[in-house]
């Protein structure tokens, strides 16, 4: 079987998927953390892998950037491949003074400038939150790994380059932690199909101070996030 965007066979995916935005991150996770990993899909180079983590079947599927791309892959994984748990492992830009570059953030709840979920709910505001059980497991694993995981509100935006200053100030006023571009899509779909989803990020840049991680640092903190996520999923 294949779908318009995934050319895997029916049983190729685990019911549990780790979802980075970047296809090369998916490759990195499969090569560094999974045993017996196999590439299961490569349409448009949006790479997906399945292998074993500490004996449990886990898949890693890239989402691409932005709500539309992430939504396509999440929907097809759920509808056609029986996926029941998705954890987005991404990067984000901090807006809060309490958050530093390299911090790890767990999205408790998400707001967005996208209309996608309002359209779903006939114009009413859609409240988006990570799945409680997944959040709990991620939080416990962060403690086990001695990592200081910050938990709070995150904002999903459709515009990376033209984020309005007034909006950034509002996000700061209301104590949002960070901005990213996919989670509101993923959590809306999780609600629609009644599956578990959550999102965890490494802070790659700070929108107020303009500080950004070097590529070396990005890799190291990405590793911490991946280890804790995989341990939370087994
Ligand atoms: N992801 C990582 N950094 C970001 C930023 N500054 N804005 C939106 N998404 C991001």
mmCIF file with all atom_site columns, N, CA and C in Angstrom, residues 93-101 103 105 150 168-169 171-178 203 205-211:
data_model
loop_
_atom_site.group_PDB
_atom_site.id
_atom_site.type_symbol
_atom_site.label_atom_id
_atom_site.label_alt_id
_atom_site.label_comp_id
_atom_site.label_asym_id
_atom_site.label_entity_id
_atom_site.label_seq_id
_atom_site.pdbx_PDB_ins_code
_atom_site.Cartn_x
_atom_site.Cartn_y
_atom_site.Cartn_z
_atom_site.occupancy
_atom_site.B_iso_or_equiv
_atom_site.pdbx_formal_charge
_atom_site.auth_seq_id
_atom_site.auth_comp_id
_atom_site.auth_asym_id
_atom_site.auth_atom_id
_atom_site.pdbx_PDB_model_num
ATOM 1  N N  . UNK A 1 93  ? 11.873 28.960 18.757 1.00 0.00 ? 93  UNK A N  1
ATOM 2  C CA . UNK A 1 93  ? 12.501 30.232 19.075 1.00 0.00 ? 93  UNK A CA 1
ATOM 3  C C  . UNK A 1 93  ? 11.868 30.781 20.347 1.00 0.00 ? 93  UNK A C  1
ATOM 4  N N  . UNK A 1 94  ? 12.699 31.048 21.364 1.00 0.00 ? 94  UNK A N  1
ATOM 5  C CA . UNK A 1 94  ? 12.159 31.509 22.650 1.00 0.00 ? 94  UNK A CA 1
ATOM 6  C C  . UNK A 1 94  ? 11.677 32.952 22.550 1.00 0.00 ? 94  UNK A C  1
ATOM 7  N N  . UNK A 1 95  ? 10.597 33.259 23.273 1.00 0.00 ? 95  UNK A N  1
ATOM 8  C CA . UNK A 1 95  ? 10.155 34.655 23.410 1.00 0.00 ? 95  UNK A CA 1
ATOM 9  C C  . UNK A 1 95  ? 10.217 35.122 24.865 1.00 0.00 ? 95  UNK A C  1
ATOM 10 N N  . UNK A 1 96  ? 10.311 34.182 25.792 1.00 0.00 ? 96  UNK A N  1
ATOM 11 C CA . UNK A 1 96  ? 10.257 34.512 27.219 1.00 0.00 ? 96  UNK A CA 1
ATOM 12 C C  . UNK A 1 96  ? 11.660 34.782 27.775 1.00 0.00 ? 96  UNK A C  1
ATOM 13 N N  . UNK A 1 97  ? 11.730 35.713 28.730 1.00 0.00 ? 97  UNK A N  1
ATOM 14 C CA . UNK A 1 97  ? 13.013 35.966 29.402 1.00 0.00 ? 97  UNK A CA 1
ATOM 15 C C  . UNK A 1 97  ? 13.422 34.796 30.299 1.00 0.00 ? 97  UNK A C  1
ATOM 16 N N  . UNK A 1 98  ? 12.439 33.941 30.623 1.00 0.00 ? 98  UNK A N  1
ATOM 17 C CA . UNK A 1 98  ? 12.749 32.794 31.499 1.00 0.00 ? 98  UNK A CA 1
ATOM 18 C C  . UNK A 1 98  ? 13.397 31.652 30.719 1.00 0.00 ? 98  UNK A C  1
ATOM 19 N N  . UNK A 1 99  ? 13.397 31.764 29.409 1.00 0.00 ? 99  UNK A N  1
ATOM 20 C CA . UNK A 1 99  ? 13.894 30.668 28.571 1.00 0.00 ? 99  UNK A CA 1
ATOM 21 C C  . UNK A 1 99  ? 15.195 31.084 27.892 1.00 0.00 ? 99  UNK A C  1
ATOM 22 N N  . UNK A 1 100 ? 16.151 30.143 27.892 1.00 0.00 ? 100 UNK A N  1
ATOM 23 C CA . UNK A 1 100 ? 17.442 30.414 27.255 1.00 0.00 ? 100 UNK A CA 1
ATOM 24 C C  . UNK A 1 100 ? 17.625 29.502 26.047 1.00 0.00 ? 100 UNK A C  1
ATOM 25 N N  . UNK A 1 101 ? 18.480 29.923 25.145 1.00 0.00 ? 101 UNK A N  1
ATOM 26 C CA . UNK A 1 101 ? 18.891 29.039 24.055 1.00 0.00 ? 101 UNK A CA 1
ATOM 27 C C  . UNK A 1 101 ? 19.468 27.768 24.683 1.00 0.00 ? 101 UNK A C  1
ATOM 28 N N  . UNK A 1 103 ? 17.665 25.449 26.110 1.00 0.00 ? 103 UNK A N  1
ATOM 29 C CA . UNK A 1 103 ? 16.676 24.860 27.027 1.00 0.00 ? 103 UNK A CA 1
ATOM 30 C C  . UNK A 1 103 ? 15.807 23.851 26.280 1.00 0.00 ? 103 UNK A C  1
ATOM 31 N N  . UNK A 1 105 ? 11.893 22.436 26.029 1.00 0.00 ? 105 UNK A N  1
ATOM 32 C CA . UNK A 1 105 ? 10.522 22.853 26.341 1.00 0.00 ? 105 UNK A CA 1
ATOM 33 C C  . UNK A 1 105 ? 9.556  21.740 25.959 1.00 0.00 ? 105 UNK A C  1
ATOM 34 N N  . UNK A 1 150 ? 11.310 22.603 30.699 1.00 0.00 ? 150 UNK A N  1
ATOM 35 C CA . UNK A 1 150 ? 10.342 23.673 30.982 1.00 0.00 ? 150 UNK A CA 1
ATOM 36 C C  . UNK A 1 150 ? 9.016  23.301 30.314 1.00 0.00 ? 150 UNK A C  1
ATOM 37 N N  . UNK A 1 168 ? 4.724  39.417 19.092 1.00 0.00 ? 168 UNK A N  1
ATOM 38 C CA . UNK A 1 168 ? 5.786  38.940 20.009 1.00 0.00 ? 168 UNK A CA 1
ATOM 39 C C  . UNK A 1 168 ? 5.582  39.563 21.397 1.00 0.00 ? 168 UNK A C  1
ATOM 40 N N  . UNK A 1 169 ? 5.267  40.855 21.435 1.00 0.00 ? 169 UNK A N  1
ATOM 41 C CA . UNK A 1 169 ? 5.039  41.511 22.734 1.00 0.00 ? 169 UNK A CA 1
ATOM 42 C C  . UNK A 1 169 ? 3.837  40.923 23.461 1.00 0.00 ? 169 UNK A C  1
ATOM 43 N N  . UNK A 1 171 ? 2.742  37.835 23.144 1.00 0.00 ? 171 UNK A N  1
ATOM 44 C CA . UNK A 1 171 ? 3.148  36.500 23.615 1.00 0.00 ? 171 UNK A CA 1
ATOM 45 C C  . UNK A 1 171 ? 3.966  36.620 24.897 1.00 0.00 ? 171 UNK A C  1
ATOM 46 N N  . UNK A 1 172 ? 4.813  37.644 24.957 1.00 0.00 ? 172 UNK A N  1
ATOM 47 C CA . UNK A 1 172 ? 5.606  37.883 26.175 1.00 0.00 ? 172 UNK A CA 1
ATOM 48 C C  . UNK A 1 172 ? 4.695  38.293 27.330 1.00 0.00 ? 172 UNK A C  1
ATOM 49 N N  . UNK A 1 173 ? 3.746  39.196 27.020 1.00 0.00 ? 173 UNK A N  1
ATOM 50 C CA . UNK A 1 173 ? 2.824  39.664 28.065 1.00 0.00 ? 173 UNK A CA 1
ATOM 51 C C  . UNK A 1 173 ? 2.064  38.492 28.687 1.00 0.00 ? 173 UNK A C  1
ATOM 52 N N  . UNK A 1 174 ? 1.655  37.537 27.840 1.00 0.00 ? 174 UNK A N  1
ATOM 53 C CA . UNK A 1 174 ? 0.860  36.417 28.346 1.00 0.00 ? 174 UNK A CA 1
ATOM 54 C C  . UNK A 1 174 ? 1.727  35.181 28.659 1.00 0.00 ? 174 UNK A C  1
ATOM 55 N N  . UNK A 1 175 ? 3.024  35.407 28.805 1.00 0.00 ? 175 UNK A N  1
ATOM 56 C CA . UNK A 1 175 ? 3.930  34.369 29.313 1.00 0.00 ? 175 UNK A CA 1
ATOM 57 C C  . UNK A 1 175 ? 4.036  33.111 28.450 1.00 0.00 ? 175 UNK A C  1
ATOM 58 N N  . UNK A 1 176 ? 3.898  33.288 27.141 1.00 0.00 ? 176 UNK A N  1
ATOM 59 C CA . UNK A 1 176 ? 4.238  32.181 26.246 1.00 0.00 ? 176 UNK A CA 1
ATOM 60 C C  . UNK A 1 176 ? 5.742  31.949 26.340 1.00 0.00 ? 176 UNK A C  1
ATOM 61 N N  . UNK A 1 177 ? 6.144  30.693 26.114 1.00 0.00 ? 177 UNK A N  1
ATOM 62 C CA . UNK A 1 177 ? 7.563  30.382 26.208 1.00 0.00 ? 177 UNK A CA 1
ATOM 63 C C  . UNK A 1 177 ? 8.283  30.548 24.870 1.00 0.00 ? 177 UNK A C  1
ATOM 64 N N  . UNK A 1 178 ? 7.631  30.109 23.795 1.00 0.00 ? 178 UNK A N  1
ATOM 65 C CA . UNK A 1 178 ? 8.363  30.032 22.534 1.00 0.00 ? 178 UNK A CA 1
ATOM 66 C C  . UNK A 1 178 ? 7.421  29.961 21.337 1.00 0.00 ? 178 UNK A C  1
ATOM 67 N N  . UNK A 1 203 ? 15.405 24.730 22.292 1.00 0.00 ? 203 UNK A N  1
ATOM 68 C CA . UNK A 1 203 ? 15.379 26.142 21.904 1.00 0.00 ? 203 UNK A CA 1
ATOM 69 C C  . UNK A 1 203 ? 16.610 26.438 21.051 1.00 0.00 ? 203 UNK A C  1
ATOM 70 N N  . UNK A 1 205 ? 16.975 29.283 19.102 1.00 0.00 ? 205 UNK A N  1
ATOM 71 C CA . UNK A 1 205 ? 17.272 30.724 18.996 1.00 0.00 ? 205 UNK A CA 1
ATOM 72 C C  . UNK A 1 205 ? 16.377 31.500 19.964 1.00 0.00 ? 205 UNK A C  1
ATOM 73 N N  . UNK A 1 206 ? 16.840 32.702 20.303 1.00 0.00 ? 206 UNK A N  1
ATOM 74 C CA . UNK A 1 206 ? 16.009 33.560 21.159 1.00 0.00 ? 206 UNK A CA 1
ATOM 75 C C  . UNK A 1 206 ? 15.598 34.781 20.363 1.00 0.00 ? 206 UNK A C  1
ATOM 76 N N  . UNK A 1 207 ? 14.288 34.954 20.216 1.00 0.00 ? 207 UNK A N  1
ATOM 77 C CA . UNK A 1 207 ? 13.779 35.987 19.317 1.00 0.00 ? 207 UNK A CA 1
ATOM 78 C C  . UNK A 1 207 ? 14.057 37.393 19.847 1.00 0.00 ? 207 UNK A C  1
ATOM 79 N N  . UNK A 1 208 ? 14.201 37.543 21.167 1.00 0.00 ? 208 UNK A N  1
ATOM 80 C CA . UNK A 1 208 ? 14.448 38.874 21.727 1.00 0.00 ? 208 UNK A CA 1
ATOM 81 C C  . UNK A 1 208 ? 15.958 39.189 21.719 1.00 0.00 ? 208 UNK A C  1
ATOM 82 N N  . UNK A 1 209 ? 16.769 38.240 22.199 1.00 0.00 ? 209 UNK A N  1
ATOM 83 C CA . UNK A 1 209 ? 18.218 38.533 22.282 1.00 0.00 ? 209 UNK A CA 1
ATOM 84 C C  . UNK A 1 209 ? 18.940 38.237 20.969 1.00 0.00 ? 209 UNK A C  1
ATOM 85 N N  . UNK A 1 210 ? 18.275 37.533 20.066 1.00 0.00 ? 210 UNK A N  1
ATOM 86 C CA . UNK A 1 210 ? 18.882 37.106 18.785 1.00 0.00 ? 210 UNK A CA 1
ATOM 87 C C  . UNK A 1 210 ? 20.011 36.089 18.947 1.00 0.00 ? 210 UNK A C  1
ATOM 88 N N  . UNK A 1 211 ? 20.182 35.555 20.146 1.00 0.00 ? 211 UNK A N  1
ATOM 89 C CA . UNK A 1 211 ? 21.191 34.497 20.319 1.00 0.00 ? 211 UNK A CA 1
ATOM 90 C C  . UNK A 1 211 ? 20.726 33.232 19.583 1.00 0.00 ? 211 UNK A C  1
#
